[in-house]
Amino acid sequence: MIDIQRLPKHIAIIMDGNGRWAQARGMVRSKGHQAGVEAVDRVTAECSRMGIKYLTLYTFSTENWNRPPEEVNAIMQLLITSLVEETFMKNNVRMRVIGDRKRLSPEVRKCIEDCEEHTSVNNGLTLVIALSYSSRWEITDAVQHIARQVLEGNIKPADINEQTIAENLESHFMPDPELLIRTGGEQRISNYLLWQCAYSELYFTDIFWPDFDEKALHQAIEDYQQRERRFGKTSAQVKAETEK
Ligand code: FPP
């Protein structure tokens, strides 16, 4: 049973297995991404219903630009058709994108910018789409920002601390995810939220993303709730703190 009082505030997901899901059915890979959008809708609606505040989806990585152009185009088209403002407005969902927008086509950029602007009034779930995103890109970009501020004399190198770095990340507006889920059977982080996941609980499942549903989400949350989060302290210290 899920303890509704101890839900993670932020769940991050690596949505893997779309291609294999399609290939197992004799379909082209893009059909797997299409089915993946239905899973995005299901999981977004359920997180929203449960009262989870942030959901971050690894939608397209910097490395995914190296896929065949037909597949890249199919994913970009799917984004344009699936980021439906009306659905977000109806469900009080705020949509935001993190990633290197310079590489996106003007059409995709316009679509996400409009959607971000119009949904900025919503205060339910924040759905963060990691698009043209990689964590090393994000950290490099933050370092460039900070270096410029040093050059302009606004910060001293000795004053740079963890907070300075976190504030200069594209994802500065969201708390660190307590739970990172990866579907599709692989057990790696693939350049996703490396800074933010320093203390996240990792949950891996063999389920391919298009098959991921409410039940699978609940299982991941239940598993997370059984973990003891120590943040470097001892088990006895953590227990004493929770009994206070
Ligand atoms: C990974 O599976 C999935 C992707 C690279 C694309 C995910 C994109 C979507 C689900 C569409 C998202 C839409 C919205 C609205 C957020 P894979 O292709 O690497 O699978 P494989 O490991 O089986 O090849």
mmCIF file with all atom_site columns, C-alpha atoms in Angstrom, residues 10-180:
data_model
loop_
_atom_site.group_PDB
_atom_site.id
_atom_site.type_symbol
_atom_site.label_atom_id
_atom_site.label_alt_id
_atom_site.label_comp_id
_atom_site.label_asym_id
_atom_site.label_entity_id
_atom_site.label_seq_id
_atom_site.pdbx_PDB_ins_code
_atom_site.Cartn_x
_atom_site.Cartn_y
_atom_site.Cartn_z
_atom_site.occupancy
_atom_site.B_iso_or_equiv
_atom_site.pdbx_formal_charge
_atom_site.auth_seq_id
_atom_site.auth_comp_id
_atom_site.auth_asym_id
_atom_site.auth_atom_id
_atom_site.pdbx_PDB_model_num
ATOM 1   C CA . HIS A 1 10  ? 9.619  14.657 -7.720  1.00 0.00 ? 10  HIS A CA 1
ATOM 2   C CA . ILE A 1 11  ? 9.772  11.520 -9.871  1.00 0.00 ? 11  ILE A CA 1
ATOM 3   C CA . ALA A 1 12  ? 12.168 11.369 -12.827 1.00 0.00 ? 12  ALA A CA 1
ATOM 4   C CA . ILE A 1 13  ? 11.754 8.702  -15.510 1.00 0.00 ? 13  ILE A CA 1
ATOM 5   C CA . ILE A 1 14  ? 13.981 7.273  -18.238 1.00 0.00 ? 14  ILE A CA 1
ATOM 6   C CA . MET A 1 15  ? 11.346 6.035  -20.677 1.00 0.00 ? 15  MET A CA 1
ATOM 7   C CA . ASP A 1 16  ? 13.222 3.173  -22.343 1.00 0.00 ? 16  ASP A CA 1
ATOM 8   C CA . GLY A 1 17  ? 12.063 0.256  -24.471 1.00 0.00 ? 17  GLY A CA 1
ATOM 9   C CA . ASN A 1 18  ? 9.824  1.887  -27.083 1.00 0.00 ? 18  ASN A CA 1
ATOM 10  C CA . GLY A 1 19  ? 11.841 0.484  -30.004 1.00 0.00 ? 19  GLY A CA 1
ATOM 11  C CA . ARG A 1 20  ? 12.002 -3.042 -28.591 1.00 0.00 ? 20  ARG A CA 1
ATOM 12  C CA . TRP A 1 21  ? 8.283  -2.951 -27.764 1.00 0.00 ? 21  TRP A CA 1
ATOM 13  C CA . ALA A 1 22  ? 7.532  -2.158 -31.424 1.00 0.00 ? 22  ALA A CA 1
ATOM 14  C CA . GLN A 1 23  ? 10.046 -4.616 -32.858 1.00 0.00 ? 23  GLN A CA 1
ATOM 15  C CA . ALA A 1 24  ? 8.600  -7.433 -30.721 1.00 0.00 ? 24  ALA A CA 1
ATOM 16  C CA . ARG A 1 25  ? 5.288  -6.761 -32.491 1.00 0.00 ? 25  ARG A CA 1
ATOM 17  C CA . GLY A 1 26  ? 6.800  -6.567 -35.984 1.00 0.00 ? 26  GLY A CA 1
ATOM 18  C CA . MET A 1 27  ? 6.204  -2.824 -36.114 1.00 0.00 ? 27  MET A CA 1
ATOM 19  C CA . VAL A 1 28  ? 8.518  0.036  -37.033 1.00 0.00 ? 28  VAL A CA 1
ATOM 20  C CA . ARG A 1 29  ? 10.235 1.722  -34.085 1.00 0.00 ? 29  ARG A CA 1
ATOM 21  C CA . SER A 1 30  ? 8.214  4.912  -34.426 1.00 0.00 ? 30  SER A CA 1
ATOM 22  C CA . LYS A 1 31  ? 5.066  2.937  -33.517 1.00 0.00 ? 31  LYS A CA 1
ATOM 23  C CA . GLY A 1 32  ? 6.748  2.250  -30.167 1.00 0.00 ? 32  GLY A CA 1
ATOM 24  C CA . HIS A 1 33  ? 7.205  5.975  -29.602 1.00 0.00 ? 33  HIS A CA 1
ATOM 25  C CA . GLN A 1 34  ? 3.555  6.515  -30.498 1.00 0.00 ? 34  GLN A CA 1
ATOM 26  C CA . ALA A 1 35  ? 2.525  3.935  -27.920 1.00 0.00 ? 35  ALA A CA 1
ATOM 27  C CA . GLY A 1 36  ? 4.970  5.639  -25.551 1.00 0.00 ? 36  GLY A CA 1
ATOM 28  C CA . VAL A 1 37  ? 2.926  8.838  -25.736 1.00 0.00 ? 37  VAL A CA 1
ATOM 29  C CA . GLU A 1 38  ? -0.081 6.950  -24.341 1.00 0.00 ? 38  GLU A CA 1
ATOM 30  C CA . ALA A 1 39  ? 2.082  5.850  -21.404 1.00 0.00 ? 39  ALA A CA 1
ATOM 31  C CA . VAL A 1 40  ? 3.175  9.491  -20.931 1.00 0.00 ? 40  VAL A CA 1
ATOM 32  C CA . ASP A 1 41  ? -0.498 10.506 -20.751 1.00 0.00 ? 41  ASP A CA 1
ATOM 33  C CA . ARG A 1 42  ? -1.347 7.730  -18.263 1.00 0.00 ? 42  ARG A CA 1
ATOM 34  C CA . VAL A 1 43  ? 1.587  8.429  -15.962 1.00 0.00 ? 43  VAL A CA 1
ATOM 35  C CA . THR A 1 44  ? 1.135  12.214 -16.090 1.00 0.00 ? 44  THR A CA 1
ATOM 36  C CA . ALA A 1 45  ? -2.545 11.880 -15.210 1.00 0.00 ? 45  ALA A CA 1
ATOM 37  C CA . GLU A 1 46  ? -1.813 9.493  -12.346 1.00 0.00 ? 46  GLU A CA 1
ATOM 38  C CA . CYS A 1 47  ? 1.008  11.621 -10.880 1.00 0.00 ? 47  CYS A CA 1
ATOM 39  C CA . SER A 1 48  ? -1.282 14.603 -11.118 1.00 0.00 ? 48  SER A CA 1
ATOM 40  C CA . ARG A 1 49  ? -4.126 12.745 -9.412  1.00 0.00 ? 49  ARG A CA 1
ATOM 41  C CA . MET A 1 50  ? -1.858 11.543 -6.601  1.00 0.00 ? 50  MET A CA 1
ATOM 42  C CA . GLY A 1 51  ? -0.561 15.044 -5.906  1.00 0.00 ? 51  GLY A CA 1
ATOM 43  C CA . ILE A 1 52  ? 3.040  14.535 -7.034  1.00 0.00 ? 52  ILE A CA 1
ATOM 44  C CA . LYS A 1 53  ? 4.503  17.971 -7.734  1.00 0.00 ? 53  LYS A CA 1
ATOM 45  C CA . TYR A 1 54  ? 7.179  17.272 -10.388 1.00 0.00 ? 54  TYR A CA 1
ATOM 46  C CA . LEU A 1 55  ? 7.510  14.627 -13.078 1.00 0.00 ? 55  LEU A CA 1
ATOM 47  C CA . THR A 1 56  ? 10.566 14.785 -15.349 1.00 0.00 ? 56  THR A CA 1
ATOM 48  C CA . LEU A 1 57  ? 10.606 12.639 -18.486 1.00 0.00 ? 57  LEU A CA 1
ATOM 49  C CA . TYR A 1 58  ? 13.759 11.874 -20.482 1.00 0.00 ? 58  TYR A CA 1
ATOM 50  C CA . THR A 1 59  ? 12.193 12.356 -23.893 1.00 0.00 ? 59  THR A CA 1
ATOM 51  C CA . PHE A 1 60  ? 15.129 12.926 -26.225 1.00 0.00 ? 60  PHE A CA 1
ATOM 52  C CA . SER A 1 61  ? 18.792 12.961 -25.251 1.00 0.00 ? 61  SER A CA 1
ATOM 53  C CA . THR A 1 62  ? 21.645 14.886 -26.831 1.00 0.00 ? 62  THR A CA 1
ATOM 54  C CA . GLU A 1 63  ? 22.905 11.485 -28.031 1.00 0.00 ? 63  GLU A CA 1
ATOM 55  C CA . ASN A 1 64  ? 19.504 10.684 -29.637 1.00 0.00 ? 64  ASN A CA 1
ATOM 56  C CA . TRP A 1 65  ? 20.330 13.251 -32.379 1.00 0.00 ? 65  TRP A CA 1
ATOM 57  C CA . ASN A 1 66  ? 22.570 10.497 -33.796 1.00 0.00 ? 66  ASN A CA 1
ATOM 58  C CA . ARG A 1 67  ? 19.583 8.219  -34.539 1.00 0.00 ? 67  ARG A CA 1
ATOM 59  C CA . PRO A 1 68  ? 18.384 7.782  -38.154 1.00 0.00 ? 68  PRO A CA 1
ATOM 60  C CA . PRO A 1 69  ? 16.779 11.048 -39.360 1.00 0.00 ? 69  PRO A CA 1
ATOM 61  C CA . GLU A 1 70  ? 13.394 9.334  -39.962 1.00 0.00 ? 70  GLU A CA 1
ATOM 62  C CA . GLU A 1 71  ? 13.228 8.321  -36.306 1.00 0.00 ? 71  GLU A CA 1
ATOM 63  C CA . VAL A 1 72  ? 14.322 11.764 -35.074 1.00 0.00 ? 72  VAL A CA 1
ATOM 64  C CA . ASN A 1 73  ? 11.652 13.381 -37.267 1.00 0.00 ? 73  ASN A CA 1
ATOM 65  C CA . ALA A 1 74  ? 8.990  10.943 -36.073 1.00 0.00 ? 74  ALA A CA 1
ATOM 66  C CA . ILE A 1 75  ? 9.748  11.776 -32.409 1.00 0.00 ? 75  ILE A CA 1
ATOM 67  C CA . MET A 1 76  ? 9.729  15.543 -33.101 1.00 0.00 ? 76  MET A CA 1
ATOM 68  C CA . GLN A 1 77  ? 6.393  15.286 -34.952 1.00 0.00 ? 77  GLN A CA 1
ATOM 69  C CA . LEU A 1 78  ? 4.962  13.248 -32.085 1.00 0.00 ? 78  LEU A CA 1
ATOM 70  C CA . LEU A 1 79  ? 5.996  15.955 -29.659 1.00 0.00 ? 79  LEU A CA 1
ATOM 71  C CA . ILE A 1 80  ? 4.238  18.618 -31.690 1.00 0.00 ? 80  ILE A CA 1
ATOM 72  C CA . THR A 1 81  ? 1.031  16.601 -31.806 1.00 0.00 ? 81  THR A CA 1
ATOM 73  C CA . SER A 1 82  ? 1.127  15.376 -28.208 1.00 0.00 ? 82  SER A CA 1
ATOM 74  C CA . LEU A 1 83  ? 1.984  18.489 -26.239 1.00 0.00 ? 83  LEU A CA 1
ATOM 75  C CA . VAL A 1 84  ? -1.644 19.448 -26.197 1.00 0.00 ? 84  VAL A CA 1
ATOM 76  C CA . GLU A 1 85  ? -2.233 22.633 -24.271 1.00 0.00 ? 85  GLU A CA 1
ATOM 77  C CA . GLU A 1 86  ? -5.929 21.946 -23.683 1.00 0.00 ? 86  GLU A CA 1
ATOM 78  C CA . THR A 1 87  ? -5.162 18.719 -21.812 1.00 0.00 ? 87  THR A CA 1
ATOM 79  C CA . PHE A 1 88  ? -2.579 20.463 -19.633 1.00 0.00 ? 88  PHE A CA 1
ATOM 80  C CA . MET A 1 89  ? -4.975 23.325 -18.902 1.00 0.00 ? 89  MET A CA 1
ATOM 81  C CA . LYS A 1 90  ? -7.783 20.920 -18.030 1.00 0.00 ? 90  LYS A CA 1
ATOM 82  C CA . ASN A 1 91  ? -5.522 19.026 -15.610 1.00 0.00 ? 91  ASN A CA 1
ATOM 83  C CA . ASN A 1 92  ? -3.814 22.107 -14.109 1.00 0.00 ? 92  ASN A CA 1
ATOM 84  C CA . VAL A 1 93  ? -0.436 20.857 -15.402 1.00 0.00 ? 93  VAL A CA 1
ATOM 85  C CA . ARG A 1 94  ? 2.454  23.236 -15.975 1.00 0.00 ? 94  ARG A CA 1
ATOM 86  C CA . MET A 1 95  ? 4.752  22.106 -18.786 1.00 0.00 ? 95  MET A CA 1
ATOM 87  C CA . ARG A 1 96  ? 8.436  23.059 -18.909 1.00 0.00 ? 96  ARG A CA 1
ATOM 88  C CA . VAL A 1 97  ? 11.312 21.940 -21.090 1.00 0.00 ? 97  VAL A CA 1
ATOM 89  C CA . ILE A 1 98  ? 14.959 21.469 -20.132 1.00 0.00 ? 98  ILE A CA 1
ATOM 90  C CA . GLY A 1 99  ? 17.580 20.931 -22.820 1.00 0.00 ? 99  GLY A CA 1
ATOM 91  C CA . ASP A 1 100 ? 19.519 22.550 -25.634 1.00 0.00 ? 100 ASP A CA 1
ATOM 92  C CA . ARG A 1 101 ? 16.777 24.403 -27.535 1.00 0.00 ? 101 ARG A CA 1
ATOM 93  C CA . LYS A 1 102 ? 19.202 25.768 -30.127 1.00 0.00 ? 102 LYS A CA 1
ATOM 94  C CA . ARG A 1 103 ? 19.240 22.353 -31.795 1.00 0.00 ? 103 ARG A CA 1
ATOM 95  C CA . LEU A 1 104 ? 15.433 22.118 -32.114 1.00 0.00 ? 104 LEU A CA 1
ATOM 96  C CA . SER A 1 105 ? 13.609 23.168 -35.282 1.00 0.00 ? 105 SER A CA 1
ATOM 97  C CA . PRO A 1 106 ? 11.793 26.536 -35.149 1.00 0.00 ? 106 PRO A CA 1
ATOM 98  C CA . GLU A 1 107 ? 8.479  24.632 -35.301 1.00 0.00 ? 107 GLU A CA 1
ATOM 99  C CA . VAL A 1 108 ? 9.257  22.489 -32.240 1.00 0.00 ? 108 VAL A CA 1
ATOM 100 C CA . ARG A 1 109 ? 10.690 25.503 -30.390 1.00 0.00 ? 109 ARG A CA 1
ATOM 101 C CA . LYS A 1 110 ? 7.551  27.530 -31.021 1.00 0.00 ? 110 LYS A CA 1
ATOM 102 C CA . CYS A 1 111 ? 5.317  24.658 -29.936 1.00 0.00 ? 111 CYS A CA 1
ATOM 103 C CA . ILE A 1 112 ? 7.108  24.224 -26.603 1.00 0.00 ? 112 ILE A CA 1
ATOM 104 C CA . GLU A 1 113 ? 7.453  27.952 -25.951 1.00 0.00 ? 113 GLU A CA 1
ATOM 105 C CA . ASP A 1 114 ? 3.706  28.524 -26.489 1.00 0.00 ? 114 ASP A CA 1
ATOM 106 C CA . CYS A 1 115 ? 2.865  25.561 -24.305 1.00 0.00 ? 115 CYS A CA 1
ATOM 107 C CA . GLU A 1 116 ? 5.226  26.722 -21.536 1.00 0.00 ? 116 GLU A CA 1
ATOM 108 C CA . GLU A 1 117 ? 3.828  30.226 -21.622 1.00 0.00 ? 117 GLU A CA 1
ATOM 109 C CA . HIS A 1 118 ? 0.152  29.251 -21.592 1.00 0.00 ? 118 HIS A CA 1
ATOM 110 C CA . THR A 1 119 ? 0.524  26.596 -18.891 1.00 0.00 ? 119 THR A CA 1
ATOM 111 C CA . SER A 1 120 ? 2.648  28.831 -16.627 1.00 0.00 ? 120 SER A CA 1
ATOM 112 C CA . VAL A 1 121 ? -0.519 29.851 -14.736 1.00 0.00 ? 121 VAL A CA 1
ATOM 113 C CA . ASN A 1 122 ? -1.142 26.246 -13.625 1.00 0.00 ? 122 ASN A CA 1
ATOM 114 C CA . ASN A 1 123 ? -0.053 25.170 -10.147 1.00 0.00 ? 123 ASN A CA 1
ATOM 115 C CA . GLY A 1 124 ? -0.696 21.411 -10.088 1.00 0.00 ? 124 GLY A CA 1
ATOM 116 C CA . LEU A 1 125 ? 1.881  18.974 -11.426 1.00 0.00 ? 125 LEU A CA 1
ATOM 117 C CA . THR A 1 126 ? 4.923  20.444 -13.201 1.00 0.00 ? 126 THR A CA 1
ATOM 118 C CA . LEU A 1 127 ? 5.700  18.165 -16.144 1.00 0.00 ? 127 LEU A CA 1
ATOM 119 C CA . VAL A 1 128 ? 9.317  18.645 -17.172 1.00 0.00 ? 128 VAL A CA 1
ATOM 120 C CA . ILE A 1 129 ? 10.228 17.380 -20.630 1.00 0.00 ? 129 ILE A CA 1
ATOM 121 C CA . ALA A 1 130 ? 13.972 16.746 -20.987 1.00 0.00 ? 130 ALA A CA 1
ATOM 122 C CA . LEU A 1 131 ? 14.441 17.388 -24.694 1.00 0.00 ? 131 LEU A CA 1
ATOM 123 C CA . SER A 1 132 ? 17.751 17.572 -26.517 1.00 0.00 ? 132 SER A CA 1
ATOM 124 C CA . TYR A 1 133 ? 19.025 17.128 -22.980 1.00 0.00 ? 133 TYR A CA 1
ATOM 125 C CA . SER A 1 134 ? 22.045 15.573 -21.393 1.00 0.00 ? 134 SER A CA 1
ATOM 126 C CA . SER A 1 135 ? 23.357 16.185 -17.940 1.00 0.00 ? 135 SER A CA 1
ATOM 127 C CA . ARG A 1 136 ? 26.917 16.874 -19.094 1.00 0.00 ? 136 ARG A CA 1
ATOM 128 C CA . TRP A 1 137 ? 25.536 19.471 -21.522 1.00 0.00 ? 137 TRP A CA 1
ATOM 129 C CA . GLU A 1 138 ? 23.548 21.075 -18.684 1.00 0.00 ? 138 GLU A CA 1
ATOM 130 C CA . ILE A 1 139 ? 26.525 21.174 -16.310 1.00 0.00 ? 139 ILE A CA 1
ATOM 131 C CA . THR A 1 140 ? 28.822 22.571 -19.042 1.00 0.00 ? 140 THR A CA 1
ATOM 132 C CA . ASP A 1 141 ? 26.237 25.266 -19.795 1.00 0.00 ? 141 ASP A CA 1
ATOM 133 C CA . ALA A 1 142 ? 26.061 26.158 -16.069 1.00 0.00 ? 142 ALA A CA 1
ATOM 134 C CA . VAL A 1 143 ? 29.855 26.392 -15.858 1.00 0.00 ? 143 VAL A CA 1
ATOM 135 C CA . GLN A 1 144 ? 29.847 28.813 -18.824 1.00 0.00 ? 144 GLN A CA 1
ATOM 136 C CA . HIS A 1 145 ? 27.228 31.007 -17.080 1.00 0.00 ? 145 HIS A CA 1
ATOM 137 C CA . ILE A 1 146 ? 29.239 31.068 -13.883 1.00 0.00 ? 146 ILE A CA 1
ATOM 138 C CA . ALA A 1 147 ? 32.491 31.832 -15.751 1.00 0.00 ? 147 ALA A CA 1
ATOM 139 C CA . ARG A 1 148 ? 30.797 34.827 -17.398 1.00 0.00 ? 148 ARG A CA 1
ATOM 140 C CA . GLN A 1 149 ? 29.606 36.082 -14.004 1.00 0.00 ? 149 GLN A CA 1
ATOM 141 C CA . VAL A 1 150 ? 33.169 35.758 -12.677 1.00 0.00 ? 150 VAL A CA 1
ATOM 142 C CA . LEU A 1 151 ? 34.507 37.690 -15.694 1.00 0.00 ? 151 LEU A CA 1
ATOM 143 C CA . GLU A 1 152 ? 31.962 40.435 -15.125 1.00 0.00 ? 152 GLU A CA 1
ATOM 144 C CA . GLY A 1 153 ? 33.123 40.632 -11.508 1.00 0.00 ? 153 GLY A CA 1
ATOM 145 C CA . ASN A 1 154 ? 29.766 39.546 -10.041 1.00 0.00 ? 154 ASN A CA 1
ATOM 146 C CA . ILE A 1 155 ? 31.099 36.423 -8.275  1.00 0.00 ? 155 ILE A CA 1
ATOM 147 C CA . LYS A 1 156 ? 34.459 35.549 -6.776  1.00 0.00 ? 156 LYS A CA 1
ATOM 148 C CA . PRO A 1 157 ? 35.740 32.053 -7.651  1.00 0.00 ? 157 PRO A CA 1
ATOM 149 C CA . ALA A 1 158 ? 36.098 31.267 -3.927  1.00 0.00 ? 158 ALA A CA 1
ATOM 150 C CA . ASP A 1 159 ? 32.385 32.009 -3.414  1.00 0.00 ? 159 ASP A CA 1
ATOM 151 C CA . ILE A 1 160 ? 31.252 29.369 -5.913  1.00 0.00 ? 160 ILE A CA 1
ATOM 152 C CA . ASN A 1 161 ? 29.514 26.612 -3.970  1.00 0.00 ? 161 ASN A CA 1
ATOM 153 C CA . GLU A 1 162 ? 26.990 23.820 -4.624  1.00 0.00 ? 162 GLU A CA 1
ATOM 154 C CA . GLN A 1 163 ? 24.129 26.295 -4.512  1.00 0.00 ? 163 GLN A CA 1
ATOM 155 C CA . THR A 1 164 ? 25.779 28.484 -7.190  1.00 0.00 ? 164 THR A CA 1
ATOM 156 C CA . ILE A 1 165 ? 25.980 25.462 -9.473  1.00 0.00 ? 165 ILE A CA 1
ATOM 157 C CA . ALA A 1 166 ? 22.402 24.323 -8.759  1.00 0.00 ? 166 ALA A CA 1
ATOM 158 C CA . GLU A 1 167 ? 21.083 27.844 -9.422  1.00 0.00 ? 167 GLU A CA 1
ATOM 159 C CA . ASN A 1 168 ? 22.807 28.012 -12.794 1.00 0.00 ? 168 ASN A CA 1
ATOM 160 C CA . LEU A 1 169 ? 21.474 24.694 -14.065 1.00 0.00 ? 169 LEU A CA 1
ATOM 161 C CA . GLU A 1 170 ? 18.603 24.863 -16.582 1.00 0.00 ? 170 GLU A CA 1
ATOM 162 C CA . SER A 1 171 ? 16.607 22.754 -14.151 1.00 0.00 ? 171 SER A CA 1
ATOM 163 C CA . HIS A 1 172 ? 17.189 25.224 -11.263 1.00 0.00 ? 172 HIS A CA 1
ATOM 164 C CA . PHE A 1 173 ? 13.412 25.532 -10.670 1.00 0.00 ? 173 PHE A CA 1
ATOM 165 C CA . MET A 1 174 ? 12.841 21.932 -9.625  1.00 0.00 ? 174 MET A CA 1
ATOM 166 C CA . PRO A 1 175 ? 13.794 20.067 -6.432  1.00 0.00 ? 175 PRO A CA 1
ATOM 167 C CA . ASP A 1 176 ? 16.060 17.021 -6.770  1.00 0.00 ? 176 ASP A CA 1
ATOM 168 C CA . PRO A 1 177 ? 14.100 13.872 -7.636  1.00 0.00 ? 177 PRO A CA 1
ATOM 169 C CA . GLU A 1 178 ? 13.695 11.485 -4.734  1.00 0.00 ? 178 GLU A CA 1
ATOM 170 C CA . LEU A 1 179 ? 12.934 8.632  -7.140  1.00 0.00 ? 179 LEU A CA 1
ATOM 171 C CA . LEU A 1 180 ? 14.434 7.824  -10.546 1.00 0.00 ? 180 LEU A CA 1
#
